[in-house]
mmCIF file with all atom_site columns, C-alpha atoms in Angstrom:
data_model
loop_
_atom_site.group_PDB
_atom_site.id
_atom_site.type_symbol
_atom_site.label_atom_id
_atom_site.label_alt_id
_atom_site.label_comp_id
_atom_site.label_asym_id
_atom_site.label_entity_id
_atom_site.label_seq_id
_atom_site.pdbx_PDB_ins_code
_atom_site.Cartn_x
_atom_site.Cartn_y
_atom_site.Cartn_z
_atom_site.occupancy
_atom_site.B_iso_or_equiv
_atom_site.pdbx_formal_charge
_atom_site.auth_seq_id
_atom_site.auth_comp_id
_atom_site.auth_asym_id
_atom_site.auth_atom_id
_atom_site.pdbx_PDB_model_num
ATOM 1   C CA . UNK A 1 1   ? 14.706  21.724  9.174   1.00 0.00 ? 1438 UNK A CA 1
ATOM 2   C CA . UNK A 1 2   ? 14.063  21.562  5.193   1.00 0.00 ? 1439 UNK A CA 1
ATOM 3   C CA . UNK A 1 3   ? 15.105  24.503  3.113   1.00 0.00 ? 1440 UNK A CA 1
ATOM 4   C CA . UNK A 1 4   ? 12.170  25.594  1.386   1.00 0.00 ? 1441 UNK A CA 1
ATOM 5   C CA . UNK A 1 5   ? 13.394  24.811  -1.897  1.00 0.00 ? 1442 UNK A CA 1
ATOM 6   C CA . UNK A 1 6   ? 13.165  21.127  -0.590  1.00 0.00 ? 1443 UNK A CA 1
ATOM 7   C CA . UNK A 1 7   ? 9.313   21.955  -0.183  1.00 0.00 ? 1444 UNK A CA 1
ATOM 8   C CA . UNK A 1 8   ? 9.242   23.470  -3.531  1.00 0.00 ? 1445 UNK A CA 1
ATOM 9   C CA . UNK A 1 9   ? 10.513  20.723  -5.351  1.00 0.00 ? 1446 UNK A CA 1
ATOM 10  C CA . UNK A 1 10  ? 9.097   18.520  -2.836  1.00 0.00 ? 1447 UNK A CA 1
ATOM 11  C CA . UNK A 1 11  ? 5.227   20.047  -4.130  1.00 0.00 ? 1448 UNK A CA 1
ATOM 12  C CA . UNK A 1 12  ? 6.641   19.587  -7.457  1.00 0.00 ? 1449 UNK A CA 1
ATOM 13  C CA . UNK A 1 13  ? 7.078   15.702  -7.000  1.00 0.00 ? 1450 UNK A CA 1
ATOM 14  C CA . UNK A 1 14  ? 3.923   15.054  -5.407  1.00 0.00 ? 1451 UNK A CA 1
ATOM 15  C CA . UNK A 1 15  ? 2.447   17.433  -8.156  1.00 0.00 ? 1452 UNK A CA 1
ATOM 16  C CA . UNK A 1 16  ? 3.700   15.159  -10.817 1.00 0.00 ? 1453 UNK A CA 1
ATOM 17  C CA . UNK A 1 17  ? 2.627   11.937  -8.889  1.00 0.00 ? 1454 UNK A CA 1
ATOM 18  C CA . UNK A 1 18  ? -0.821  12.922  -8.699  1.00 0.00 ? 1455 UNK A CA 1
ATOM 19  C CA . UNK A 1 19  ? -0.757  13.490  -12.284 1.00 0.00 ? 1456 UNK A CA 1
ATOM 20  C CA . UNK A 1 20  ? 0.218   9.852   -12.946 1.00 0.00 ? 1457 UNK A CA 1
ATOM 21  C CA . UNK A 1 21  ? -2.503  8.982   -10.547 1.00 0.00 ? 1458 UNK A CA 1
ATOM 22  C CA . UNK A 1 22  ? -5.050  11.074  -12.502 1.00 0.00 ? 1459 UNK A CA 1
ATOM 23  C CA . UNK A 1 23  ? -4.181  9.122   -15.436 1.00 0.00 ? 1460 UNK A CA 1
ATOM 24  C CA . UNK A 1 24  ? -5.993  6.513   -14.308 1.00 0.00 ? 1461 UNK A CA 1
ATOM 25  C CA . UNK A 1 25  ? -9.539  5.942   -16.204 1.00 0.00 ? 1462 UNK A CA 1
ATOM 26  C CA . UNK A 1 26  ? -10.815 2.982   -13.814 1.00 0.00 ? 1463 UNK A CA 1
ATOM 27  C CA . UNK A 1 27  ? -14.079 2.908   -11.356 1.00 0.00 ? 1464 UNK A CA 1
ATOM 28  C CA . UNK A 1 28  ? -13.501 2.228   -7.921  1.00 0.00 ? 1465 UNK A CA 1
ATOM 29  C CA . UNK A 1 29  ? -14.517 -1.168  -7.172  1.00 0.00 ? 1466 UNK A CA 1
ATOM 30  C CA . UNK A 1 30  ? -14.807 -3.372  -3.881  1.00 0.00 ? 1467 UNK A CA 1
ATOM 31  C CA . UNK A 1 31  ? -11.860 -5.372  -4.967  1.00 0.00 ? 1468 UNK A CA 1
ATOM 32  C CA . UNK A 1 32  ? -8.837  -5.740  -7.551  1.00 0.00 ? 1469 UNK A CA 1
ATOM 33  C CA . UNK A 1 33  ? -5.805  -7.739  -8.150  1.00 0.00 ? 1470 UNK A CA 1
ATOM 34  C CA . UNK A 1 34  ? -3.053  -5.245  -8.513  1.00 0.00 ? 1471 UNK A CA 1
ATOM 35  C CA . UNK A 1 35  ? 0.396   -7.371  -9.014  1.00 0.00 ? 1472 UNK A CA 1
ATOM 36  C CA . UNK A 1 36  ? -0.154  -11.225 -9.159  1.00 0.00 ? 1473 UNK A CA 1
ATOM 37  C CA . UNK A 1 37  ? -1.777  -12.820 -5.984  1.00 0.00 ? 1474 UNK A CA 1
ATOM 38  C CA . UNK A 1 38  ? -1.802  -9.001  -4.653  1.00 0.00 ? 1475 UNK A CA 1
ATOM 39  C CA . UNK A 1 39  ? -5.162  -7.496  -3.907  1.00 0.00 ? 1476 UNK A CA 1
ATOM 40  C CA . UNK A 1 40  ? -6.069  -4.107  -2.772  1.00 0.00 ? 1477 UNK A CA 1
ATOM 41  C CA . UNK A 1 41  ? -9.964  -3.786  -1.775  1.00 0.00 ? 1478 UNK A CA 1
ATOM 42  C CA . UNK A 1 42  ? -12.221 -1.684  0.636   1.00 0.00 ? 1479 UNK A CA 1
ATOM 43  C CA . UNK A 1 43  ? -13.579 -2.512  3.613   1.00 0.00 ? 1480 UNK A CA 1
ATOM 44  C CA . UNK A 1 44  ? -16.828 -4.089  2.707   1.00 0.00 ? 1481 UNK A CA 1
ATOM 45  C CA . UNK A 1 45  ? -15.201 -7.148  0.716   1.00 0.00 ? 1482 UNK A CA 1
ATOM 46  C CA . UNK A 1 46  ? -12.749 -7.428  3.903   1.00 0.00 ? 1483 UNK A CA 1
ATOM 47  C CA . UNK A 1 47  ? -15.376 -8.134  5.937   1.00 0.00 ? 1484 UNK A CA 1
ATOM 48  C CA . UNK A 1 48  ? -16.632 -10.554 3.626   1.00 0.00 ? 1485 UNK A CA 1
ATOM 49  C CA . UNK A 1 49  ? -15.192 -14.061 4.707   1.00 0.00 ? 1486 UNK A CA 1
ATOM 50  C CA . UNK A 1 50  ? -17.159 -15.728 1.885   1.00 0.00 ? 1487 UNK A CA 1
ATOM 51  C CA . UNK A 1 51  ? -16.345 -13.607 -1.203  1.00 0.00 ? 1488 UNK A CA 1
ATOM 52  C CA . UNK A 1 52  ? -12.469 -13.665 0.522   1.00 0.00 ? 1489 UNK A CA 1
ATOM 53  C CA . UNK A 1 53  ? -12.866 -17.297 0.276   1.00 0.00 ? 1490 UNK A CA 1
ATOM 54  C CA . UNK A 1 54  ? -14.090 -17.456 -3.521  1.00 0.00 ? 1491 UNK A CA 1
ATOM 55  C CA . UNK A 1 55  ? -11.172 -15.059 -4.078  1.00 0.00 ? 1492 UNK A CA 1
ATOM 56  C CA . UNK A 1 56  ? -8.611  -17.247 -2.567  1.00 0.00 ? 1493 UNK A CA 1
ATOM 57  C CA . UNK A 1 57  ? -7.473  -14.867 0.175   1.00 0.00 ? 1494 UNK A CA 1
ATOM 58  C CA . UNK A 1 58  ? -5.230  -16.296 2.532   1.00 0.00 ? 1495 UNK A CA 1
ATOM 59  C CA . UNK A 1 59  ? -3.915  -13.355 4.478   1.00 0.00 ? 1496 UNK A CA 1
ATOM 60  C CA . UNK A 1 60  ? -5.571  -10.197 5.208   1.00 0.00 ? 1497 UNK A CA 1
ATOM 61  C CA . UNK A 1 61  ? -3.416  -6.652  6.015   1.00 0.00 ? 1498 UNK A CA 1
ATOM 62  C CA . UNK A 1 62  ? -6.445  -4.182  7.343   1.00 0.00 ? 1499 UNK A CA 1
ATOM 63  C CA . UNK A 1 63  ? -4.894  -0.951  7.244   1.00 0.00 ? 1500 UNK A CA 1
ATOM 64  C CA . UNK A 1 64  ? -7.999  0.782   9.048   1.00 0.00 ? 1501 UNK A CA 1
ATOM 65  C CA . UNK A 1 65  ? -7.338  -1.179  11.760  1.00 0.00 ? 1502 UNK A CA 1
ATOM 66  C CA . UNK A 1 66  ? -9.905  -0.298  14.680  1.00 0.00 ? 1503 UNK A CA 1
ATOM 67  C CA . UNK A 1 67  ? -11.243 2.185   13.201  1.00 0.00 ? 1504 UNK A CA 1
ATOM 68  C CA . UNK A 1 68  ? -14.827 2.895   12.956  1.00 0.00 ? 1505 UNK A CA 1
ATOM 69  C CA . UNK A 1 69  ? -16.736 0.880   10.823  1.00 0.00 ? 1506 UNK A CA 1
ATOM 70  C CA . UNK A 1 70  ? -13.232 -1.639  10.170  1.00 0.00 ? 1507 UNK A CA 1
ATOM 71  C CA . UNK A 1 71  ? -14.258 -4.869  11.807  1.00 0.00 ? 1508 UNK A CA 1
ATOM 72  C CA . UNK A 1 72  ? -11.281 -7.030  11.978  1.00 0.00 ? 1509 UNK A CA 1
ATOM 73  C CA . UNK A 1 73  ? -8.881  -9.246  14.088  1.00 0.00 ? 1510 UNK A CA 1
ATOM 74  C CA . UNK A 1 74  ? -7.559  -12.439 14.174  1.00 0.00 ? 1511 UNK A CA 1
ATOM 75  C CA . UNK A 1 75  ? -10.639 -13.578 15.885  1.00 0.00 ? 1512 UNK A CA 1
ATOM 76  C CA . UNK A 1 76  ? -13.381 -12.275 13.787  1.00 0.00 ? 1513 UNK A CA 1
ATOM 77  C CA . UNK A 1 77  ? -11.497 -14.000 10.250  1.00 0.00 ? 1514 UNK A CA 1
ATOM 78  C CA . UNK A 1 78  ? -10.827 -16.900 12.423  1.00 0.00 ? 1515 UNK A CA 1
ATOM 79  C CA . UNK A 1 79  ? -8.148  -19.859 11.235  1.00 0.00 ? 1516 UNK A CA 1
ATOM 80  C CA . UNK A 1 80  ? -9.536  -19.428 7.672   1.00 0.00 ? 1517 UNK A CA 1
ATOM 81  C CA . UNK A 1 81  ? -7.216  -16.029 6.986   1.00 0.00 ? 1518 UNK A CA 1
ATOM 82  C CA . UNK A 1 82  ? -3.998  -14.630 8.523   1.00 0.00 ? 1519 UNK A CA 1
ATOM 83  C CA . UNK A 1 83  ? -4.721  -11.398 9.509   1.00 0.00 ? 1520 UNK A CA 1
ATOM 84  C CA . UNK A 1 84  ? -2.576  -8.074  10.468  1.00 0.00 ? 1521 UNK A CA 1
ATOM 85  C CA . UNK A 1 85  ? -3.765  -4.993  11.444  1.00 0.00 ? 1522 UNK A CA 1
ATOM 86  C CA . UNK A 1 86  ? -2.770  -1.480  11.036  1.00 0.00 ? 1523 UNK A CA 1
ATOM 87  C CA . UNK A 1 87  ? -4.297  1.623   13.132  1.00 0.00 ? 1524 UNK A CA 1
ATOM 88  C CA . UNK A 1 88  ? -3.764  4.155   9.987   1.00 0.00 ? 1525 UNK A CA 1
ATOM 89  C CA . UNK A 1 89  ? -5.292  6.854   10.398  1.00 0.00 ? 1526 UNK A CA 1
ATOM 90  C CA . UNK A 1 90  ? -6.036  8.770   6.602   1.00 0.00 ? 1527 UNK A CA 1
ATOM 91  C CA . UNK A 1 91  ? -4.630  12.144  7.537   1.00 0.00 ? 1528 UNK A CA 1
ATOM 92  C CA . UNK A 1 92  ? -1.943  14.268  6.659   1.00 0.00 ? 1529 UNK A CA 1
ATOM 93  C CA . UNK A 1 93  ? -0.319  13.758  10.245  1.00 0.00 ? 1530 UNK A CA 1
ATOM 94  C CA . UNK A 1 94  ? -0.322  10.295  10.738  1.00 0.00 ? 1531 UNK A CA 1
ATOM 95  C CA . UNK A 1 95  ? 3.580   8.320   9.626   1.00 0.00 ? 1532 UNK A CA 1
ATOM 96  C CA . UNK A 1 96  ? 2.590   5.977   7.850   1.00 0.00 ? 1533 UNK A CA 1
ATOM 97  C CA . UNK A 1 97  ? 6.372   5.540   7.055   1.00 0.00 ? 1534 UNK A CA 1
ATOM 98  C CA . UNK A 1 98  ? 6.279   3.797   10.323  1.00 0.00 ? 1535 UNK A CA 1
ATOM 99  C CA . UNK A 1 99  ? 4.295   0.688   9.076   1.00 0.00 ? 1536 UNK A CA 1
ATOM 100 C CA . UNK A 1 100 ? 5.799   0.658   5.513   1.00 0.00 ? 1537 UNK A CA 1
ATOM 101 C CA . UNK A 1 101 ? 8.922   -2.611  6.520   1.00 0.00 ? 1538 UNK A CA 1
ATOM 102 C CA . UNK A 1 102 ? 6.439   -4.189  8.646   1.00 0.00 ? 1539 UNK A CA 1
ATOM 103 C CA . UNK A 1 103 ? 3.510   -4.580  6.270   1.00 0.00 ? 1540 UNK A CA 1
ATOM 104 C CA . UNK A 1 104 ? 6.174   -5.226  3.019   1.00 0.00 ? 1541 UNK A CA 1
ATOM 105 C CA . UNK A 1 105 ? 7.274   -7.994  5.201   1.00 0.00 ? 1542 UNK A CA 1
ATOM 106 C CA . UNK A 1 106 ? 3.871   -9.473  6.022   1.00 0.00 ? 1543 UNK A CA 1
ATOM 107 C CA . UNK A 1 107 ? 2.921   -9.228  2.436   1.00 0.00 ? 1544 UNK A CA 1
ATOM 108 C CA . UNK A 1 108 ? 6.132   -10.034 0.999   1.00 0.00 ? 1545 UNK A CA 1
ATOM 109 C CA . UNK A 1 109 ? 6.452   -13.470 3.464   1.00 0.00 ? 1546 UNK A CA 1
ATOM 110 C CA . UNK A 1 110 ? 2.483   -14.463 2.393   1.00 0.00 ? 1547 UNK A CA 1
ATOM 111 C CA . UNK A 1 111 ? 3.273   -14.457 -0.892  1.00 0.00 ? 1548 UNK A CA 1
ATOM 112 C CA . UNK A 1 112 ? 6.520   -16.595 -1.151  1.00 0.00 ? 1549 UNK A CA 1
ATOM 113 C CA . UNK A 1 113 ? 4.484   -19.566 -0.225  1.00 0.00 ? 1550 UNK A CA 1
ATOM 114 C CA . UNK A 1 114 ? 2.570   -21.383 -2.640  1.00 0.00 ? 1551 UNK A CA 1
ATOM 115 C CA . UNK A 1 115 ? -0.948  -20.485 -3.151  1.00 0.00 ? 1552 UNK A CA 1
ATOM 116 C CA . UNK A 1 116 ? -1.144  -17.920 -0.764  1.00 0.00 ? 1553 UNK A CA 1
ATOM 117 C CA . UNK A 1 117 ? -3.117  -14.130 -1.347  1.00 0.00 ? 1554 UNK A CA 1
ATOM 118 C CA . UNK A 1 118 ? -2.977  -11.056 -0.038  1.00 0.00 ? 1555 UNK A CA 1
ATOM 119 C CA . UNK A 1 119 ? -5.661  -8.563  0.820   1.00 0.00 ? 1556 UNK A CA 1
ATOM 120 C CA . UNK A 1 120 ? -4.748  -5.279  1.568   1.00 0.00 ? 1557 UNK A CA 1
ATOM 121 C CA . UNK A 1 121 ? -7.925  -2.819  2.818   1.00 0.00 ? 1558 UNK A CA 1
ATOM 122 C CA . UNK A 1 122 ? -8.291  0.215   4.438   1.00 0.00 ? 1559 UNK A CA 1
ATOM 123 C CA . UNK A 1 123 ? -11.999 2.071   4.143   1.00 0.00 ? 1560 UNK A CA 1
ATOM 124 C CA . UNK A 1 124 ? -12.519 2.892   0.602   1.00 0.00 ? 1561 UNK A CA 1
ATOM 125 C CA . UNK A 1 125 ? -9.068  0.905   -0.576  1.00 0.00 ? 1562 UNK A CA 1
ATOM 126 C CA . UNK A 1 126 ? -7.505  4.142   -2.236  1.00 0.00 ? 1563 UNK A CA 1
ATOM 127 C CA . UNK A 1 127 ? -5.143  5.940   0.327   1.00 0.00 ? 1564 UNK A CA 1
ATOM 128 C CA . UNK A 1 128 ? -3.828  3.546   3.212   1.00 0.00 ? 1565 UNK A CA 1
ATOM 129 C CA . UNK A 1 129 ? -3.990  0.586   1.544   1.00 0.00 ? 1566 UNK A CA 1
ATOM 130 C CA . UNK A 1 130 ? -2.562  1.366   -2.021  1.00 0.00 ? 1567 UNK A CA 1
ATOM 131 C CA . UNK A 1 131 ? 0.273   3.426   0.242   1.00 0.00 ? 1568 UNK A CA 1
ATOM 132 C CA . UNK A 1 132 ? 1.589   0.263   1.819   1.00 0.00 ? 1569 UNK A CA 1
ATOM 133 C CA . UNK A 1 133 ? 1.110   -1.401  -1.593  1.00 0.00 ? 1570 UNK A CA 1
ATOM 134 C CA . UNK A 1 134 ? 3.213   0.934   -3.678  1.00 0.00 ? 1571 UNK A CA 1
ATOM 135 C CA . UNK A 1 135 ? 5.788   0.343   -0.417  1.00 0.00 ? 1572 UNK A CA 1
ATOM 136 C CA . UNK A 1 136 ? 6.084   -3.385  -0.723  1.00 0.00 ? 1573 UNK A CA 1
ATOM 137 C CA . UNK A 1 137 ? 6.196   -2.951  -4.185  1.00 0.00 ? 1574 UNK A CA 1
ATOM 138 C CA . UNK A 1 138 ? 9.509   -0.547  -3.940  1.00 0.00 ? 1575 UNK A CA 1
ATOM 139 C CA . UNK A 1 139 ? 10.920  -2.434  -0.762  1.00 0.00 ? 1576 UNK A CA 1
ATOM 140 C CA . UNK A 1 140 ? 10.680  -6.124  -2.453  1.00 0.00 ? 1577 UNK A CA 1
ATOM 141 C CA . UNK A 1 141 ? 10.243  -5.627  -5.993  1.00 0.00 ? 1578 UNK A CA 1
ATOM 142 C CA . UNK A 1 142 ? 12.882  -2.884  -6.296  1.00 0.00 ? 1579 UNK A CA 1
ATOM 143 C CA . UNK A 1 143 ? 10.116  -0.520  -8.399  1.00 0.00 ? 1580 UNK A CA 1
ATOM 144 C CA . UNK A 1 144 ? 10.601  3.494   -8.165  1.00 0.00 ? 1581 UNK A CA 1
ATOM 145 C CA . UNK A 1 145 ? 7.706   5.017   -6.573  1.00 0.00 ? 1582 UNK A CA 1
ATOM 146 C CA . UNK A 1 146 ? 6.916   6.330   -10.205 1.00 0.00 ? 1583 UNK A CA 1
ATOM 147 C CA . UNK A 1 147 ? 6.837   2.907   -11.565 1.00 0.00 ? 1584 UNK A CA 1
ATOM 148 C CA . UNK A 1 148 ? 4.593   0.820   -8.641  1.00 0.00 ? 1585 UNK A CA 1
ATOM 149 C CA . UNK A 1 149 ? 2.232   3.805   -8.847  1.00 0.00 ? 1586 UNK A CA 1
ATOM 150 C CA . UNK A 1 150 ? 1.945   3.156   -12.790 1.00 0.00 ? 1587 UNK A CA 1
ATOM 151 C CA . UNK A 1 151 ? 1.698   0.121   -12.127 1.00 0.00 ? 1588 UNK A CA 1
ATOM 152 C CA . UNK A 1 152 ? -0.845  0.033   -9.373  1.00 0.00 ? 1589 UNK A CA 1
ATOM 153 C CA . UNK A 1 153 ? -3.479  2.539   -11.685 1.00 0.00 ? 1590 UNK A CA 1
ATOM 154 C CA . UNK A 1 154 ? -3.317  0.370   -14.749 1.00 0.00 ? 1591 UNK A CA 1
ATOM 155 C CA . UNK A 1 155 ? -5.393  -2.196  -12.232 1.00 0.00 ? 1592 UNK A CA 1
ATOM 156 C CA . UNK A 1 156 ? -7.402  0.058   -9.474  1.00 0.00 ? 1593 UNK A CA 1
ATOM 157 C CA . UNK A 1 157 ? -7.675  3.515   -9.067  1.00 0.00 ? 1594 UNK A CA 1
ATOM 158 C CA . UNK A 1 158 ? -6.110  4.794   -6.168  1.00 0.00 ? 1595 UNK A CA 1
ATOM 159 C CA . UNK A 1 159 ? -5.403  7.835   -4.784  1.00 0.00 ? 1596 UNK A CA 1
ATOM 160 C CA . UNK A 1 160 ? -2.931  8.335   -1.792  1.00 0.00 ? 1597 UNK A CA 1
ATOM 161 C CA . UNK A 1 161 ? -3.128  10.987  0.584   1.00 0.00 ? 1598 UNK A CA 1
ATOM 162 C CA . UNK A 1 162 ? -0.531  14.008  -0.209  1.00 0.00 ? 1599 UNK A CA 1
ATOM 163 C CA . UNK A 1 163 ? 1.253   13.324  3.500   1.00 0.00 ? 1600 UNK A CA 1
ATOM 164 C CA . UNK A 1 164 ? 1.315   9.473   2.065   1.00 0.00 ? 1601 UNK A CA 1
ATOM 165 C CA . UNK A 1 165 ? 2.683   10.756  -1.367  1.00 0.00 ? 1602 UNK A CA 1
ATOM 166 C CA . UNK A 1 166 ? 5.443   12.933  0.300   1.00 0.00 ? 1603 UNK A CA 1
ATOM 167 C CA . UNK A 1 167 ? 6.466   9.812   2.625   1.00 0.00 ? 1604 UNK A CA 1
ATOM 168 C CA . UNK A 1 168 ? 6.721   7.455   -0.214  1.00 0.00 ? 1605 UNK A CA 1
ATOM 169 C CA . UNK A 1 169 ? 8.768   10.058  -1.939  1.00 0.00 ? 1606 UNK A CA 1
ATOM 170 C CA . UNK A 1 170 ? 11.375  9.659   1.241   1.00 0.00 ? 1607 UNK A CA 1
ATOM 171 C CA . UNK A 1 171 ? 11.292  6.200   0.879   1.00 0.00 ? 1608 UNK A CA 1
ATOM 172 C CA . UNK A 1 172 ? 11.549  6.690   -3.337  1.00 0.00 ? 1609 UNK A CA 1
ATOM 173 C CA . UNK A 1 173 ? 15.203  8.510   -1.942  1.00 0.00 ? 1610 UNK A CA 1
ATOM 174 C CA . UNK A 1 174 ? 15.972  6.543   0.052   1.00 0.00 ? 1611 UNK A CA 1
ATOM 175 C CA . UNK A 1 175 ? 16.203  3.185   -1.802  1.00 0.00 ? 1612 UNK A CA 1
ATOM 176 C CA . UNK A 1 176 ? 18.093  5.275   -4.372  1.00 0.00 ? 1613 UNK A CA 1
ATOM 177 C CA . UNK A 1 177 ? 20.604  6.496   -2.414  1.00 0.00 ? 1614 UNK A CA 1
ATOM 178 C CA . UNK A 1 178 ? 20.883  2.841   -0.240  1.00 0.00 ? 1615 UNK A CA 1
ATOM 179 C CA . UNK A 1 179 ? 21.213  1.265   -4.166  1.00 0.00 ? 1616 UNK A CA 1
ATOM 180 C CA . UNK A 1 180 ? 23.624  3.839   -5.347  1.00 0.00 ? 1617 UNK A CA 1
ATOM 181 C CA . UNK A 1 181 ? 26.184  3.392   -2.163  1.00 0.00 ? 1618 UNK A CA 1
ATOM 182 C CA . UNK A 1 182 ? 25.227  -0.622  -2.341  1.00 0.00 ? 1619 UNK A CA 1
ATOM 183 C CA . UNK A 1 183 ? 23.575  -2.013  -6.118  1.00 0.00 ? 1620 UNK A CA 1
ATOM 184 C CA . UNK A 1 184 ? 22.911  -5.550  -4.143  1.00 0.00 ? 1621 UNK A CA 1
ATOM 185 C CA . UNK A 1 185 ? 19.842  -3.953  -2.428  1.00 0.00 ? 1622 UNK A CA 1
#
């Protein structure tokens, strides 16, 4: 059970993150390159195999994944993409938490190879998505949550979900408490 002064100061945090993402001046687009070879888009350009192509996408992360009006599976992008799909659901019940390793990995392994880019979509490309973004980005790039989200809304404006904040904020802890007890990770 958390005491409510962890709720407090837990409203606080995700208070002050929103701020940070308010400080972003940007229009939404279909598509934007957020750290190198890193995209974050909507679900219109994902289902675009041609403008994926110009783009250079290799691998596609759908974090909509069957959800209405998300085509997308290995079969519909065919050998020309690498594709993994996520059944997020935008809501301030569903753990996203759950898919945060997973999709860092996927990401993480497409972009060690040469030439290779990432697409990460959910609907509109500003809650799902950027969420597993911002958690590759503190997983395998070893940025605070503060940081990746600064980060993130110098390229694209996003806008995560306040149940998405407050799990990235456990995950912000985490890593600093793992990197306290043990610097190597």
């Amino acid at each position: 059970m958390t005491a409510p002064e962890d709720n407090q100061h837990d409203c606080l945090a995700i208070k002050e993150l929103e701020n940070i993402l308010d400080t972003c001046k940007l229009d939404l687009t279909p598509v934007d390159e957020v750290w190198s070879n890193l995209y974050i888009g909507n679900v219109a350009i994902a289902q675009n195999r041609t403008a994926l192509q110009r783009l250079g996408i290799t691998h596609v992360l759908n974090a909509a994944h069957s959800k209405q009006g998300s085509i997308g599976d290995q079969e519909f992008y065919g050998n020309s993409f690498v594709y993994y799909g996520i059944p997020a659901e935008d809501s301030s019940q569903f753990d996203l938490s759950l898919y945060f390793k997973p999709a860092a990995d996927f990401i993480h392994k497409a972009l060690k190879k040469k030439d290779c880019k990432v697409l990460v979509h959910c609907i509109m490309g500003m809650s799902r998505s950027a969420t597993l973004v911002l958690a590759y980005l503190m997983l395998h790039h070893r940025l605070s949550l503060r940081s990746a989200i600064q980060k993130v809304v110098q390229k694209r404006a996003v806008y995560p979900n306040r149940n998405f904040l407050a799990l990235l904020l456990d995950l912000d802890r985490n890593l600093k408490r793992k990197r306290r007890l043990c610097p190597l990770l």
